[in-house]
Amino acid sequence: MGRGRVELKRIENKINRQVTFAKRRNGLLKKAYELSVLCDAEVALIIFSNRGKLYEFCSSSSMTKTLEKYQKCCYGALDANQPIHETQNSYHEYLRLKARVEILQQSQRNLLGEDLAPLSTKELDQLEHQLESSLKQIRSTRTQCMLDQLADVQNREWKLVEDNKALRKKLEESCSQVPLRPAWEAGGAQNIPYSRLPPQSEGFFQPLGGNATSQIGYNLIGTEEMNTMGHHHQNVSEFIPGWML
């Protein structure tokens, strides 16, 4: 009587699972060895247990060379086809961007009022609405900018006014501490120099000093001589008629 067919599913019993793994691992390694000897094939076998332990078999002298050969065979064709695929994608992206640039350039010319002949009435209405919206946005931005500048100027003006008030207050405080007085109150009247004019009774002119004979064209006239001259003038006028005076 033969063995029954084993159902392929995970063995729940831990001990049975470990025993089965060891038996089948050894059998698999034995089969790989037999295949490499009987058929002169290059066989590489890599096994990792559920705990991460490595089991390997390689019919060649180096597992690394076998893996490099495997990588070259599997991924070499993809690497060779990849540049062609990338070139095609790049060309399609170039065509898409070129069409986008042409559309933007046409839109810019239309906004500047150029090449309007091919446009329909609906497109012209849309262009007009777009220009009006842009103009409103520009005016709004300009107004906001002017308001910001005005607020800045007002803030600077307020700051200057406050600084002016502070300086004026400091000036008033300094003036109150050191009061200003007139010169005649501070120094007294005796300190103010002045010159006394000579009396008129001494003569019309005063000599500069020295010898009186050295003064050319100058005669000292006293009070008595002036009285004498006045009396003489009165006597002369008695002999002159009135119509000659």
CSV table of N, CA, C and O in Angstrom, one decimal, residues 48-127:
chain,number,residue,atom,x,y,z
A,48,PHE,N,16.6,30.3,2.2
A,48,PHE,CA,16.6,31.0,3.5
A,48,PHE,C,15.5,30.4,4.4
A,48,PHE,O,14.4,30.2,3.9
A,49,SER,N,15.9,30.1,5.6
A,49,SER,CA,14.9,29.5,6.5
A,49,SER,C,14.0,30.6,7.1
A,49,SER,O,14.2,31.8,6.8
A,50,ASN,N,13.0,30.2,7.8
A,50,ASN,CA,12.1,31.2,8.4
A,50,ASN,C,12.8,32.1,9.4
A,50,ASN,O,12.3,33.1,9.8
A,51,ARG,N,13.9,31.7,9.9
A,51,ARG,CA,14.7,32.5,10.9
A,51,ARG,C,15.8,33.3,10.2
A,51,ARG,O,16.6,33.9,10.8
A,52,GLY,N,15.9,33.2,8.9
A,52,GLY,CA,16.8,34.0,8.1
A,52,GLY,C,18.2,33.3,7.9
A,52,GLY,O,19.1,34.0,7.4
A,53,LYS,N,18.3,32.0,8.2
A,53,LYS,CA,19.5,31.3,7.9
A,53,LYS,C,19.7,30.9,6.5
A,53,LYS,O,18.7,30.5,5.8
A,54,LEU,N,20.9,31.1,5.9
A,54,LEU,CA,21.2,30.9,4.5
A,54,LEU,C,21.7,29.5,4.3
A,54,LEU,O,22.6,29.0,5.0
A,55,TYR,N,21.1,28.9,3.2
A,55,TYR,CA,21.6,27.6,2.7
A,55,TYR,C,21.8,27.8,1.2
A,55,TYR,O,20.8,28.2,0.5
A,56,GLU,N,22.9,27.4,0.6
A,56,GLU,CA,23.2,27.6,-0.8
A,56,GLU,C,24.0,26.5,-1.4
A,56,GLU,O,24.7,25.8,-0.6
A,57,PHE,N,23.9,26.4,-2.7
A,57,PHE,CA,24.6,25.4,-3.4
A,57,PHE,C,24.9,26.0,-4.8
A,57,PHE,O,24.1,26.6,-5.4
A,58,CYS,N,26.2,25.9,-5.2
A,58,CYS,CA,26.6,26.4,-6.5
A,58,CYS,C,27.5,25.4,-7.2
A,58,CYS,O,28.5,24.9,-6.6
A,59,SER,N,27.2,25.0,-8.4
A,59,SER,CA,28.0,24.0,-9.1
A,59,SER,C,29.3,24.6,-9.6
A,59,SER,O,30.3,23.9,-9.8
A,60,SER,N,29.4,26.0,-9.8
A,60,SER,CA,30.6,26.6,-10.3
A,60,SER,C,31.5,27.0,-9.1
A,60,SER,O,31.1,26.7,-7.9
A,61,SER,N,32.6,27.6,-9.4
A,61,SER,CA,33.5,27.9,-8.3
A,61,SER,C,33.1,29.2,-7.5
A,61,SER,O,33.6,29.3,-6.4
A,62,SER,N,32.2,30.0,-8.1
A,62,SER,CA,31.9,31.2,-7.4
A,62,SER,C,30.4,31.5,-7.6
A,62,SER,O,29.9,31.5,-8.7
A,63,MET,N,29.7,31.7,-6.5
A,63,MET,CA,28.3,32.0,-6.5
A,63,MET,C,28.1,33.4,-7.1
A,63,MET,O,27.1,33.7,-7.8
A,64,THR,N,29.1,34.4,-6.9
A,64,THR,CA,29.0,35.8,-7.4
A,64,THR,C,29.0,35.8,-8.9
A,64,THR,O,28.2,36.5,-9.5
A,65,LYS,N,29.9,35.0,-9.5
A,65,LYS,CA,29.9,35.0,-11.0
A,65,LYS,C,28.6,34.4,-11.6
A,65,LYS,O,28.1,34.9,-12.6
A,66,THR,N,28.1,33.4,-10.9
A,66,THR,CA,26.8,32.9,-11.4
A,66,THR,C,25.7,33.9,-11.3
A,66,THR,O,24.9,34.0,-12.2
A,67,LEU,N,25.7,34.6,-10.2
A,67,LEU,CA,24.6,35.7,-10.0
A,67,LEU,C,24.8,36.8,-11.0
A,67,LEU,O,23.9,37.4,-11.5
A,68,GLU,N,26.1,37.2,-11.3
A,68,GLU,CA,26.3,38.2,-12.3
A,68,GLU,C,25.9,37.8,-13.7
A,68,GLU,O,25.3,38.6,-14.4
A,69,LYS,N,26.1,36.5,-14.0
A,69,LYS,CA,25.6,36.0,-15.3
A,69,LYS,C,24.1,36.0,-15.3
A,69,LYS,O,23.5,36.3,-16.4
A,70,TYR,N,23.5,35.7,-14.2
A,70,TYR,CA,22.0,35.7,-14.2
A,70,TYR,C,21.5,37.1,-14.3
A,70,TYR,O,20.5,37.3,-15.1
A,71,GLN,N,22.1,38.1,-13.7
A,71,GLN,CA,21.7,39.5,-13.8
A,71,GLN,C,21.8,40.0,-15.2
A,71,GLN,O,21.0,40.7,-15.7
A,72,LYS,N,23.0,39.6,-15.8
A,72,LYS,CA,23.2,40.1,-17.2
A,72,LYS,C,22.2,39.5,-18.2
A,72,LYS,O,21.7,40.2,-19.1
A,73,CYS,N,21.8,38.3,-18.0
A,73,CYS,CA,20.9,37.6,-18.8
A,73,CYS,C,19.4,38.2,-18.7
A,73,CYS,O,18.7,38.3,-19.6
A,74,CYS,N,19.1,38.5,-17.4
A,74,CYS,CA,17.7,38.9,-17.1
A,74,CYS,C,17.5,40.4,-17.4
A,74,CYS,O,16.5,40.8,-17.9
A,75,TYR,N,18.5,41.2,-16.9
A,75,TYR,CA,18.3,42.7,-17.0
A,75,TYR,C,19.0,43.3,-18.1
A,75,TYR,O,18.9,44.5,-18.3
A,76,GLY,N,19.9,42.6,-18.8
A,76,GLY,CA,20.6,43.2,-19.9
A,76,GLY,C,19.7,43.6,-21.0
A,76,GLY,O,19.8,44.7,-21.6
A,77,ALA,N,18.7,42.8,-21.4
A,77,ALA,CA,17.8,43.1,-22.5
A,77,ALA,C,16.9,44.3,-22.1
A,77,ALA,O,16.6,45.2,-22.9
A,78,LEU,N,16.5,44.4,-20.8
A,78,LEU,CA,15.7,45.6,-20.4
A,78,LEU,C,16.5,46.9,-20.4
A,78,LEU,O,16.0,47.9,-20.8
A,79,ASP,N,17.8,46.8,-20.1
A,79,ASP,CA,18.7,48.0,-20.1
A,79,ASP,C,18.9,48.4,-21.6
A,79,ASP,O,19.0,49.6,-21.8
A,80,ALA,N,19.0,47.4,-22.5
A,80,ALA,CA,19.2,47.8,-23.9
A,80,ALA,C,17.9,48.4,-24.5
A,80,ALA,O,18.0,49.3,-25.3
A,81,ASN,N,16.8,48.0,-24.0
A,81,ASN,CA,15.5,48.6,-24.6
A,81,ASN,C,15.1,49.9,-23.8
A,81,ASN,O,14.3,50.7,-24.4
A,82,GLN,N,15.7,50.1,-22.7
A,82,GLN,CA,15.3,51.3,-21.9
A,82,GLN,C,15.7,52.6,-22.6
A,82,GLN,O,14.8,53.5,-22.6
A,83,PRO,N,16.9,52.8,-23.1
A,83,PRO,CA,17.2,54.0,-23.8
A,83,PRO,C,16.2,54.4,-24.9
A,83,PRO,O,15.8,55.5,-25.1
A,84,ILE,N,15.8,53.4,-25.7
A,84,ILE,CA,14.8,53.6,-26.8
A,84,ILE,C,13.5,54.1,-26.2
A,84,ILE,O,12.9,55.1,-26.7
A,85,HIS,N,13.1,53.5,-25.1
A,85,HIS,CA,11.8,53.8,-24.5
A,85,HIS,C,11.9,55.3,-23.9
A,85,HIS,O,11.0,56.1,-24.0
A,86,GLU,N,13.0,55.5,-23.2
A,86,GLU,CA,13.2,56.9,-22.7
A,86,GLU,C,13.2,57.9,-23.8
A,86,GLU,O,12.7,59.0,-23.6
A,87,THR,N,13.9,57.6,-24.9
A,87,THR,CA,13.9,58.6,-26.0
A,87,THR,C,12.5,58.9,-26.6
A,87,THR,O,12.2,60.0,-26.9
A,88,GLN,N,11.7,57.8,-26.7
A,88,GLN,CA,10.4,58.0,-27.2
A,88,GLN,C,9.6,58.9,-26.2
A,88,GLN,O,8.8,59.8,-26.6
A,89,ASN,N,9.7,58.6,-24.9
A,89,ASN,CA,9.0,59.4,-23.9
A,89,ASN,C,9.5,60.9,-23.9
A,89,ASN,O,8.7,61.8,-23.8
A,90,SER,N,10.8,61.1,-24.1
A,90,SER,CA,11.3,62.4,-24.1
A,90,SER,C,10.8,63.2,-25.3
A,90,SER,O,10.5,64.4,-25.3
A,91,TYR,N,10.7,62.5,-26.5
A,91,TYR,CA,10.2,63.1,-27.7
A,91,TYR,C,8.7,63.5,-27.5
A,91,TYR,O,8.3,64.6,-27.9
A,92,HIS,N,7.9,62.6,-27.0
A,92,HIS,CA,6.5,63.0,-26.7
A,92,HIS,C,6.4,64.2,-25.8
A,92,HIS,O,5.5,65.0,-26.0
A,93,GLU,N,7.2,64.2,-24.7
A,93,GLU,CA,7.2,65.3,-23.8
A,93,GLU,C,7.6,66.6,-24.5
A,93,GLU,O,7.0,67.7,-24.2
A,94,TYR,N,8.6,66.5,-25.4
A,94,TYR,CA,9.0,67.7,-26.1
A,94,TYR,C,7.9,68.2,-27.0
A,94,TYR,O,7.6,69.4,-27.1
A,95,LEU,N,7.2,67.3,-27.7
A,95,LEU,CA,6.1,67.7,-28.6
A,95,LEU,C,5.0,68.4,-27.7
A,95,LEU,O,4.4,69.4,-28.1
A,96,ARG,N,4.7,67.8,-26.5
A,96,ARG,CA,3.6,68.4,-25.7
A,96,ARG,C,4.0,69.8,-25.2
A,96,ARG,O,3.2,70.7,-25.2
A,97,LEU,N,5.3,69.9,-24.8
A,97,LEU,CA,5.7,71.2,-24.3
A,97,LEU,C,5.8,72.3,-25.4
A,97,LEU,O,5.5,73.5,-25.2
A,98,LYS,N,6.2,71.8,-26.6
A,98,LYS,CA,6.2,72.7,-27.8
A,98,LYS,C,4.8,73.2,-28.1
A,98,LYS,O,4.6,74.4,-28.4
A,99,ALA,N,3.8,72.4,-28.1
A,99,ALA,CA,2.5,72.8,-28.4
A,99,ALA,C,2.0,73.8,-27.3
A,99,ALA,O,1.3,74.8,-27.6
A,100,ARG,N,2.4,73.5,-26.0
A,100,ARG,CA,2.0,74.4,-24.9
A,100,ARG,C,2.6,75.8,-25.1
A,100,ARG,O,1.9,76.8,-24.9
A,101,VAL,N,3.8,75.8,-25.5
A,101,VAL,CA,4.5,77.1,-25.7
A,101,VAL,C,3.9,77.9,-26.8
A,101,VAL,O,3.7,79.1,-26.8
A,102,GLU,N,3.5,77.2,-27.9
A,102,GLU,CA,2.8,77.9,-29.0
A,102,GLU,C,1.5,78.5,-28.6
A,102,GLU,O,1.1,79.6,-29.0
A,103,ILE,N,0.8,77.7,-27.8
A,103,ILE,CA,-0.5,78.2,-27.3
A,103,ILE,C,-0.3,79.5,-26.4
A,103,ILE,O,-1.0,80.5,-26.6
A,104,LEU,N,0.7,79.4,-25.6
A,104,LEU,CA,0.9,80.6,-24.7
A,104,LEU,C,1.4,81.8,-25.5
A,104,LEU,O,1.0,82.9,-25.2
A,105,GLN,N,2.2,81.6,-26.5
A,105,GLN,CA,2.7,82.7,-27.3
A,105,GLN,C,1.5,83.3,-28.1
A,105,GLN,O,1.4,84.5,-28.2
A,106,GLN,N,0.6,82.5,-28.6
A,106,GLN,CA,-0.6,83.0,-29.3
A,106,GLN,C,-1.4,83.8,-28.4
A,106,GLN,O,-2.0,84.8,-28.7
A,107,SER,N,-1.6,83.3,-27.2
A,107,SER,CA,-2.4,84.0,-26.2
A,107,SER,C,-1.8,85.3,-25.8
A,107,SER,O,-2.5,86.3,-25.7
A,108,GLN,N,-0.5,85.4,-25.7
A,108,GLN,CA,0.2,86.6,-25.4
A,108,GLN,C,0.0,87.6,-26.5
A,108,GLN,O,-0.2,88.8,-26.3
A,109,ARG,N,0.1,87.2,-27.8
A,109,ARG,CA,-0.1,88.1,-28.9
A,109,ARG,C,-1.5,88.6,-28.9
A,109,ARG,O,-1.8,89.8,-29.2
A,110,ASN,N,-2.5,87.8,-28.6
A,110,ASN,CA,-3.9,88.2,-28.6
A,110,ASN,C,-4.1,89.2,-27.5
A,110,ASN,O,-4.8,90.2,-27.6
A,111,LEU,N,-3.4,89.1,-26.3
A,111,LEU,CA,-3.6,90.0,-25.2
A,111,LEU,C,-3.0,91.4,-25.6
A,111,LEU,O,-3.4,92.4,-25.1
A,112,LEU,N,-2.0,91.4,-26.5
A,112,LEU,CA,-1.4,92.6,-27.0
A,112,LEU,C,-2.1,93.2,-28.1
A,112,LEU,O,-1.7,94.3,-28.7
A,113,GLY,N,-3.2,92.6,-28.6
A,113,GLY,CA,-4.0,93.1,-29.7
A,113,GLY,C,-3.5,92.7,-31.0
A,113,GLY,O,-3.8,93.3,-32.0
A,114,GLU,N,-2.7,91.6,-31.1
A,114,GLU,CA,-2.2,91.1,-32.4
A,114,GLU,C,-2.9,89.8,-32.7
A,114,GLU,O,-3.3,89.0,-31.9
A,115,ASP,N,-2.9,89.5,-34.0
A,115,ASP,CA,-3.4,88.3,-34.6
A,115,ASP,C,-4.9,88.0,-34.1
A,115,ASP,O,-5.2,86.9,-33.6
A,116,LEU,N,-5.7,89.0,-34.2
A,116,LEU,CA,-7.1,88.9,-33.7
A,116,LEU,C,-8.0,88.4,-34.8
A,116,LEU,O,-9.2,88.1,-34.6
A,117,ALA,N,-7.6,88.4,-36.1
A,117,ALA,CA,-8.5,88.1,-37.2
A,117,ALA,C,-9.0,86.7,-37.1
A,117,ALA,O,-10.2,86.4,-37.4
A,118,PRO,N,-8.1,85.7,-36.8
A,118,PRO,CA,-8.7,84.3,-36.8
A,118,PRO,C,-9.6,84.0,-35.6
A,118,PRO,O,-10.3,83.0,-35.6
A,119,LEU,N,-9.8,84.9,-34.7
A,119,LEU,CA,-10.6,84.6,-33.5
A,119,LEU,C,-12.1,84.8,-33.8
A,119,LEU,O,-12.5,85.7,-34.6
A,120,SER,N,-12.9,84.0,-33.2
A,120,SER,CA,-14.4,84.2,-33.4
A,120,SER,C,-14.9,85.2,-32.4
A,120,SER,O,-14.2,85.8,-31.5
A,121,THR,N,-16.2,85.5,-32.5
A,121,THR,CA,-16.8,86.4,-31.6
A,121,THR,C,-16.8,86.0,-30.2
A,121,THR,O,-16.5,86.8,-29.2
A,122,LYS,N,-17.0,84.7,-29.9
A,122,LYS,CA,-17.0,84.2,-28.6
A,122,LYS,C,-15.6,84.3,-28.0
A,122,LYS,O,-15.4,84.7,-26.8
A,123,GLU,N,-14.6,84.0,-28.8
A,123,GLU,CA,-13.2,84.1,-28.3
A,123,GLU,C,-12.8,85.5,-28.0
A,123,GLU,O,-12.1,85.8,-27.1
A,124,LEU,N,-13.3,86.5,-28.9
A,124,LEU,CA,-13.1,87.9,-28.6
A,124,LEU,C,-13.7,88.3,-27.3
A,124,LEU,O,-13.1,89.1,-26.6
A,125,ASP,N,-14.9,87.9,-27.1
A,125,ASP,CA,-15.6,88.2,-25.8
A,125,ASP,C,-14.8,87.7,-24.6
A,125,ASP,O,-14.7,88.4,-23.6
A,126,GLN,N,-14.4,86.5,-24.7
A,126,GLN,CA,-13.6,85.9,-23.6
A,126,GLN,C,-12.3,86.7,-23.4
A,126,GLN,O,-11.9,86.9,-22.3
A,127,LEU,N,-11.7,87.1,-24.5
A,127,LEU,CA,-10.4,87.9,-24.4
A,127,LEU,C,-10.7,89.3,-23.7
A,127,LEU,O,-9.9,89.7,-22.9
